[in-house]
């Protein structure tokens, strides 16, 4: 039984583009009983425009104070409005190094990132999601620019490629009581491997949709997600092994719905 709150780490660069990301994070926190930390990281090369050392230091200090205070105001306002514990911190430094260090120190249960090629994470280009996938083995919430799910409404949860059963703390289990029934289960199989289609769902009141692996798989899945009104897709990334793993990034970038990636099982 869970005895403490889930620690949710949100990666962001400013207070102007965190609206949908923070909204989805708050909804997740409300459903699983979590607390939120906003981490802002910016490369000094993105801050400094002056060649003079003194002017550069002044610009860094100004940017730090401004962004740090903005994040704190955002966290305080959202915390008071939604009744969720939200804190923030901001650092200027090498982005990947700072994120890695903070993950080790904070030990989050969940990390939240914006879907690639969105402005909220433009400080790290399109590589942040890949970096987090390689660095963090726990669950990852990938949010979408336009799609949100509400904590005060029933969740239209979809499941892709089964459930991760290796973790003692099951975020999926926390979400089920908030989920509309039946749960929609989606599976993409290789028709050459007959064993992939034989395993039954472990969720009661579930409906399963099976797609054959081909060039149209992601597009077909996207259409079914929209048709069934799915507003959060749980994706078991433990099933993306060997040659299948290359498809993971395609799902993340092309499925325009918030996605909760399961923990990555230890190899």
mmCIF file of C-alpha atoms in Angstrom:
data_model
loop_
_atom_site.group_PDB
_atom_site.id
_atom_site.type_symbol
_atom_site.label_atom_id
_atom_site.label_comp_id
_atom_site.label_asym_id
_atom_site.label_seq_id
_atom_site.Cartn_x
_atom_site.Cartn_y
_atom_site.Cartn_z
ATOM 1 C CA UNK A 1 0.000 0.000 0.000
ATOM 2 C CA UNK A 2 1.257 3.472 -0.869
ATOM 3 C CA UNK A 3 2.243 5.318 2.308
ATOM 4 C CA UNK A 4 3.566 8.556 0.814
ATOM 5 C CA UNK A 5 2.734 10.888 -2.028
ATOM 6 C CA UNK A 6 4.000 10.332 -5.544
ATOM 7 C CA UNK A 7 6.737 12.807 -6.437
ATOM 8 C CA UNK A 8 6.061 14.310 -9.863
ATOM 9 C CA UNK A 9 8.828 16.273 -11.605
ATOM 10 C CA UNK A 10 7.819 18.662 -14.414
ATOM 11 C CA UNK A 11 10.527 19.862 -16.793
ATOM 12 C CA UNK A 12 9.933 23.398 -18.066
ATOM 13 C CA UNK A 13 11.743 26.523 -19.174
ATOM 14 C CA UNK A 14 9.376 29.376 -18.292
ATOM 15 C CA UNK A 15 6.008 30.220 -16.842
ATOM 16 C CA UNK A 16 4.303 31.170 -20.100
ATOM 17 C CA UNK A 17 4.063 27.762 -21.745
ATOM 18 C CA UNK A 18 3.236 25.427 -18.884
ATOM 19 C CA UNK A 19 -0.543 25.786 -19.008
ATOM 20 C CA UNK A 20 -1.553 22.460 -20.574
ATOM 21 C CA UNK A 21 1.427 20.638 -19.120
ATOM 22 C CA UNK A 22 0.688 21.852 -15.611
ATOM 23 C CA UNK A 23 -3.040 21.247 -16.053
ATOM 24 C CA UNK A 24 -2.451 17.612 -17.005
ATOM 25 C CA UNK A 25 0.110 17.213 -14.234
ATOM 26 C CA UNK A 26 -2.312 18.557 -11.642
ATOM 27 C CA UNK A 27 -4.993 16.170 -12.898
ATOM 28 C CA UNK A 28 -2.561 13.257 -12.559
ATOM 29 C CA UNK A 29 -1.514 14.415 -9.088
ATOM 30 C CA UNK A 30 -5.130 14.661 -7.944
ATOM 31 C CA UNK A 31 -5.887 11.127 -9.114
ATOM 32 C CA UNK A 32 -2.788 9.384 -7.752
ATOM 33 C CA UNK A 33 -2.224 11.615 -4.684
ATOM 34 C CA UNK A 34 0.960 13.311 -5.821
ATOM 35 C CA UNK A 35 3.012 16.421 -5.184
ATOM 36 C CA UNK A 36 4.591 18.459 -7.973
ATOM 37 C CA UNK A 37 7.995 20.018 -8.509
ATOM 38 C CA UNK A 38 8.551 22.378 -11.451
ATOM 39 C CA UNK A 39 12.153 22.326 -12.633
ATOM 40 C CA UNK A 40 13.310 25.093 -14.943
ATOM 41 C CA UNK A 41 16.705 24.691 -16.601
ATOM 42 C CA UNK A 42 18.343 27.012 -19.093
ATOM 43 C CA UNK A 43 21.679 26.878 -20.859
ATOM 44 C CA UNK A 44 23.774 29.993 -20.087
ATOM 45 C CA UNK A 45 24.529 30.310 -23.793
ATOM 46 C CA UNK A 46 20.798 30.854 -24.342
ATOM 47 C CA UNK A 47 20.808 33.622 -21.723
ATOM 48 C CA UNK A 48 23.971 35.597 -22.408
ATOM 49 C CA UNK A 49 23.891 37.963 -25.373
ATOM 50 C CA UNK A 50 26.701 40.265 -24.221
ATOM 51 C CA UNK A 51 30.382 39.651 -24.877
ATOM 52 C CA UNK A 52 31.469 41.743 -21.911
ATOM 53 C CA UNK A 53 31.955 39.475 -18.874
ATOM 54 C CA UNK A 54 30.417 41.884 -16.369
ATOM 55 C CA UNK A 55 27.395 42.521 -18.576
ATOM 56 C CA UNK A 56 27.030 38.778 -19.127
ATOM 57 C CA UNK A 57 26.988 38.102 -15.380
ATOM 58 C CA UNK A 58 24.377 40.813 -14.868
ATOM 59 C CA UNK A 59 22.214 39.293 -17.604
ATOM 60 C CA UNK A 60 22.506 35.806 -16.052
ATOM 61 C CA UNK A 61 21.577 37.134 -12.604
ATOM 62 C CA UNK A 62 18.646 39.074 -14.043
ATOM 63 C CA UNK A 63 17.378 36.067 -15.998
ATOM 64 C CA UNK A 64 17.736 33.805 -12.969
ATOM 65 C CA UNK A 65 15.827 36.161 -10.669
ATOM 66 C CA UNK A 66 13.071 36.847 -13.185
ATOM 67 C CA UNK A 67 12.472 33.202 -14.181
ATOM 68 C CA UNK A 68 12.849 31.834 -10.675
ATOM 69 C CA UNK A 69 10.290 34.313 -9.316
ATOM 70 C CA UNK A 70 7.926 33.619 -12.225
ATOM 71 C CA UNK A 71 8.006 29.882 -11.568
ATOM 72 C CA UNK A 72 7.431 30.439 -7.855
ATOM 73 C CA UNK A 73 4.395 32.627 -8.536
ATOM 74 C CA UNK A 74 3.024 30.050 -10.960
ATOM 75 C CA UNK A 75 3.535 27.220 -8.465
ATOM 76 C CA UNK A 76 1.967 29.156 -5.591
ATOM 77 C CA UNK A 77 -1.054 30.255 -7.629
ATOM 78 C CA UNK A 78 -1.767 26.756 -8.990
ATOM 79 C CA UNK A 79 -1.171 25.154 -5.599
ATOM 80 C CA UNK A 80 -3.714 27.435 -3.908
ATOM 81 C CA UNK A 81 -6.246 27.066 -6.729
ATOM 82 C CA UNK A 82 -6.174 23.267 -7.035
ATOM 83 C CA UNK A 83 -5.131 22.191 -3.543
ATOM 84 C CA UNK A 84 -2.049 20.336 -4.729
ATOM 85 C CA UNK A 85 1.403 20.774 -3.223
ATOM 86 C CA UNK A 86 3.459 22.478 -5.980
ATOM 87 C CA UNK A 87 7.005 23.792 -5.600
ATOM 88 C CA UNK A 88 9.533 25.074 -8.105
ATOM 89 C CA UNK A 89 13.225 25.575 -8.682
ATOM 90 C CA UNK A 90 15.253 27.134 -11.488
ATOM 91 C CA UNK A 91 18.883 26.664 -12.493
ATOM 92 C CA UNK A 92 21.158 27.958 -15.219
ATOM 93 C CA UNK A 93 23.676 25.444 -16.467
ATOM 94 C CA UNK A 94 24.271 22.606 -18.905
ATOM 95 C CA UNK A 95 20.741 21.302 -19.377
ATOM 96 C CA UNK A 96 21.345 17.549 -19.482
ATOM 97 C CA UNK A 97 23.786 17.668 -16.588
ATOM 98 C CA UNK A 98 21.455 19.749 -14.417
ATOM 99 C CA UNK A 99 18.483 17.491 -15.152
ATOM 100 C CA UNK A 100 20.493 14.343 -14.415
ATOM 101 C CA UNK A 101 21.717 15.762 -11.123
ATOM 102 C CA UNK A 102 18.240 16.849 -10.071
ATOM 103 C CA UNK A 103 16.728 13.467 -10.916
ATOM 104 C CA UNK A 104 19.340 11.746 -8.728
ATOM 105 C CA UNK A 105 18.756 14.154 -5.852
ATOM 106 C CA UNK A 106 14.969 14.463 -6.021
ATOM 107 C CA UNK A 107 14.244 10.811 -6.895
ATOM 108 C CA UNK A 108 10.906 11.484 -8.653
ATOM 109 C CA UNK A 109 8.305 8.772 -9.133
ATOM 110 C CA UNK A 110 7.066 10.374 -12.375
ATOM 111 C CA UNK A 111 8.622 12.831 -14.832
ATOM 112 C CA UNK A 112 6.478 15.078 -17.048
ATOM 113 C CA UNK A 113 7.718 16.388 -20.404
ATOM 114 C CA UNK A 114 6.080 18.217 -23.265
ATOM 115 C CA UNK A 115 5.745 16.303 -26.525
ATOM 116 C CA UNK A 116 8.719 17.079 -28.737
ATOM 117 C CA UNK A 117 8.774 20.042 -31.095
ATOM 118 C CA UNK A 118 6.617 22.103 -28.768
ATOM 119 C CA UNK A 119 7.684 25.514 -27.511
ATOM 120 C CA UNK A 120 7.554 24.685 -23.805
ATOM 121 C CA UNK A 121 10.792 22.737 -24.066
ATOM 122 C CA UNK A 122 12.516 24.595 -26.866
ATOM 123 C CA UNK A 123 15.450 25.319 -24.574
ATOM 124 C CA UNK A 124 16.605 21.757 -25.204
ATOM 125 C CA UNK A 125 15.353 21.375 -28.755
ATOM 126 C CA UNK A 126 13.781 18.044 -29.712
ATOM 127 C CA UNK A 127 16.150 15.908 -27.669
ATOM 128 C CA UNK A 128 14.663 16.219 -24.178
ATOM 129 C CA UNK A 129 12.180 13.359 -24.494
ATOM 130 C CA UNK A 130 14.908 11.064 -25.803
ATOM 131 C CA UNK A 131 17.223 12.132 -22.995
ATOM 132 C CA UNK A 132 14.608 11.476 -20.306
ATOM 133 C CA UNK A 133 13.766 8.086 -21.830
ATOM 134 C CA UNK A 134 17.430 7.100 -21.628
ATOM 135 C CA UNK A 135 18.047 8.617 -18.199
ATOM 136 C CA UNK A 136 14.894 7.835 -16.239
ATOM 137 C CA UNK A 137 13.500 4.322 -15.851
ATOM 138 C CA UNK A 138 10.304 5.351 -14.049
ATOM 139 C CA UNK A 139 6.930 6.402 -15.520
ATOM 140 C CA UNK A 140 6.930 9.392 -17.883
ATOM 141 C CA UNK A 141 3.919 11.562 -18.717
ATOM 142 C CA UNK A 142 4.225 13.073 -22.207
ATOM 143 C CA UNK A 143 1.742 15.921 -22.539
ATOM 144 C CA UNK A 144 0.206 17.371 -25.666
ATOM 145 C CA UNK A 145 -0.185 21.011 -26.689
ATOM 146 C CA UNK A 146 -3.956 20.881 -27.026
ATOM 147 C CA UNK A 147 -5.212 17.722 -25.273
ATOM 148 C CA UNK A 148 -6.008 17.610 -21.569
ATOM 149 C CA UNK A 149 -7.625 15.223 -19.124
ATOM 150 C CA UNK A 150 -9.543 16.421 -16.062
ATOM 151 C CA UNK A 151 -9.222 15.085 -12.535
ATOM 152 C CA UNK A 152 -12.848 15.926 -11.773
ATOM 153 C CA UNK A 153 -14.223 13.987 -14.741
ATOM 154 C CA UNK A 154 -14.149 10.293 -15.576
ATOM 155 C CA UNK A 155 -10.945 9.379 -17.392
ATOM 156 C CA UNK A 156 -11.142 7.940 -20.913
ATOM 157 C CA UNK A 157 -8.073 5.744 -20.520
ATOM 158 C CA UNK A 158 -6.598 3.680 -23.316
ATOM 159 C CA UNK A 159 -3.929 1.012 -22.868
ATOM 160 C CA UNK A 160 -1.349 0.159 -25.522
ATOM 161 C CA UNK A 161 0.503 -3.171 -25.403
ATOM 162 C CA UNK A 162 -0.544 -4.322 -21.952
ATOM 163 C CA UNK A 163 0.275 -3.322 -18.398
ATOM 164 C CA UNK A 164 3.596 -3.125 -16.601
ATOM 165 C CA UNK A 165 3.425 -5.546 -13.654
ATOM 166 C CA UNK A 166 7.023 -5.219 -12.518
ATOM 167 C CA UNK A 167 6.599 -2.124 -10.322
ATOM 168 C CA UNK A 168 5.484 -2.413 -6.703
ATOM 169 C CA UNK A 169 3.880 1.051 -6.909
ATOM 170 C CA UNK A 170 1.273 0.964 -9.645
ATOM 171 C CA UNK A 171 0.228 4.325 -11.013
ATOM 172 C CA UNK A 172 -2.016 2.446 -13.408
ATOM 173 C CA UNK A 173 -3.825 0.927 -10.429
ATOM 174 C CA UNK A 174 -4.316 4.412 -8.975
ATOM 175 C CA UNK A 175 -5.908 5.602 -12.236
ATOM 176 C CA UNK A 176 -8.372 2.726 -12.676
ATOM 177 C CA UNK A 177 -10.955 3.981 -10.118
ATOM 178 C CA UNK A 178 -11.180 7.228 -12.099
ATOM 179 C CA UNK A 179 -11.533 5.488 -15.472
ATOM 180 C CA UNK A 180 -14.604 5.040 -17.640
ATOM 181 C CA UNK A 181 -15.563 1.419 -18.277
ATOM 182 C CA UNK A 182 -14.915 -0.515 -20.348
ATOM 183 C CA UNK A 183 -11.194 0.236 -20.584
ATOM 184 C CA UNK A 184 -10.026 0.322 -24.192
ATOM 185 C CA UNK A 185 -7.056 -1.997 -24.780
ATOM 186 C CA UNK A 186 -5.022 -1.513 -27.960
ATOM 187 C CA UNK A 187 -2.478 -3.991 -29.274
ATOM 188 C CA UNK A 188 -0.250 -3.853 -32.349
ATOM 189 C CA UNK A 189 1.044 -7.281 -33.328
ATOM 190 C CA UNK A 190 3.252 -8.860 -35.926
ATOM 191 C CA UNK A 191 1.084 -11.356 -37.790
ATOM 192 C CA UNK A 192 4.147 -13.573 -38.241
ATOM 193 C CA UNK A 193 4.311 -14.064 -34.485
ATOM 194 C CA UNK A 194 1.066 -15.816 -33.557
ATOM 195 C CA UNK A 195 1.875 -15.783 -29.839
ATOM 196 C CA UNK A 196 1.456 -12.002 -29.681
ATOM 197 C CA UNK A 197 -2.267 -12.237 -30.258
ATOM 198 C CA UNK A 198 -3.063 -14.978 -27.753
ATOM 199 C CA UNK A 199 -2.630 -13.186 -24.449
ATOM 200 C CA UNK A 200 -5.857 -11.984 -22.865
ATOM 201 C CA UNK A 201 -6.386 -8.733 -20.988
ATOM 202 C CA UNK A 202 -5.904 -8.769 -17.206
ATOM 203 C CA UNK A 203 -8.399 -5.916 -16.740
ATOM 204 C CA UNK A 204 -12.042 -6.597 -16.059
ATOM 205 C CA UNK A 205 -14.562 -4.841 -18.293
ATOM 206 C CA UNK A 206 -11.992 -4.257 -21.023
ATOM 207 C CA UNK A 207 -12.488 -4.114 -24.783
ATOM 208 C CA UNK A 208 -9.503 -5.014 -26.948
ATOM 209 C CA UNK A 209 -8.625 -3.666 -30.383
ATOM 210 C CA UNK A 210 -5.866 -5.462 -32.318
ATOM 211 C CA UNK A 211 -3.906 -3.908 -35.185
ATOM 212 C CA UNK A 212 -1.393 -5.538 -37.471
ATOM 213 C CA UNK A 213 2.095 -4.051 -37.516
ATOM 214 C CA UNK A 214 2.563 -2.136 -40.788
ATOM 215 C CA UNK A 215 3.252 1.349 -42.141
ATOM 216 C CA UNK A 216 -0.283 2.490 -41.248
ATOM 217 C CA UNK A 217 -0.320 1.153 -37.671
ATOM 218 C CA UNK A 218 0.220 4.483 -35.928
ATOM 219 C CA UNK A 219 -2.267 6.299 -38.156
ATOM 220 C CA UNK A 220 -4.920 3.622 -37.609
ATOM 221 C CA UNK A 221 -4.349 3.681 -33.870
ATOM 222 C CA UNK A 222 -4.583 7.474 -33.837
ATOM 223 C CA UNK A 223 -7.961 7.290 -35.593
ATOM 224 C CA UNK A 224 -9.283 4.778 -33.052
ATOM 225 C CA UNK A 225 -8.066 6.872 -30.122
ATOM 226 C CA UNK A 226 -9.962 9.869 -31.502
ATOM 227 C CA UNK A 227 -13.038 7.783 -32.320
ATOM 228 C CA UNK A 228 -13.175 6.404 -28.773
ATOM 229 C CA UNK A 229 -12.487 9.769 -27.125
ATOM 230 C CA UNK A 230 -9.324 8.592 -25.398
ATOM 231 C CA UNK A 231 -7.785 11.476 -23.416
ATOM 232 C CA UNK A 232 -4.913 9.556 -21.790
ATOM 233 C CA UNK A 233 -3.013 6.654 -23.332
ATOM 234 C CA UNK A 234 -1.062 4.298 -21.079
ATOM 235 C CA UNK A 235 1.809 2.803 -23.053
ATOM 236 C CA UNK A 236 3.798 -0.147 -21.714
ATOM 237 C CA UNK A 237 7.308 0.725 -22.863
ATOM 238 C CA UNK A 238 8.603 -2.545 -21.419
ATOM 239 C CA UNK A 239 7.160 -4.249 -24.496
ATOM 240 C CA UNK A 240 9.248 -2.121 -26.853
ATOM 241 C CA UNK A 241 12.327 -4.284 -27.063
ATOM 242 C CA UNK A 242 14.873 -5.013 -29.788
ATOM 243 C CA UNK A 243 13.534 -3.948 -33.198
ATOM 244 C CA UNK A 244 10.174 -2.831 -31.755
ATOM 245 C CA UNK A 245 11.847 -0.200 -29.609
ATOM 246 C CA UNK A 246 12.466 2.006 -32.631
ATOM 247 C CA UNK A 247 8.695 2.404 -32.934
ATOM 248 C CA UNK A 248 8.387 4.003 -29.504
ATOM 249 C CA UNK A 249 9.483 7.454 -30.659
ATOM 250 C CA UNK A 250 7.029 7.251 -33.538
ATOM 251 C CA UNK A 251 4.127 6.666 -31.141
ATOM 252 C CA UNK A 252 5.279 9.473 -28.846
ATOM 253 C CA UNK A 253 5.608 12.039 -31.616
ATOM 254 C CA UNK A 254 2.590 11.119 -33.750
ATOM 255 C CA UNK A 255 -0.172 10.210 -31.285
ATOM 256 C CA UNK A 256 -1.660 13.579 -30.343
ATOM 257 C CA UNK A 257 -2.932 12.590 -26.918
ATOM 258 C CA UNK A 258 -1.322 12.770 -23.455
ATOM 259 C CA UNK A 259 0.654 9.553 -22.923
ATOM 260 C CA UNK A 260 1.710 7.869 -19.700
ATOM 261 C CA UNK A 261 4.726 5.679 -20.425
ATOM 262 C CA UNK A 262 5.182 2.862 -17.939
ATOM 263 C CA UNK A 263 8.360 2.277 -16.007
ATOM 264 C CA UNK A 264 11.141 0.606 -17.954
ATOM 265 C CA UNK A 265 11.797 -2.883 -16.506
ATOM 266 C CA UNK A 266 15.375 -3.572 -15.480
ATOM 267 C CA UNK A 267 17.264 -5.649 -18.018
#
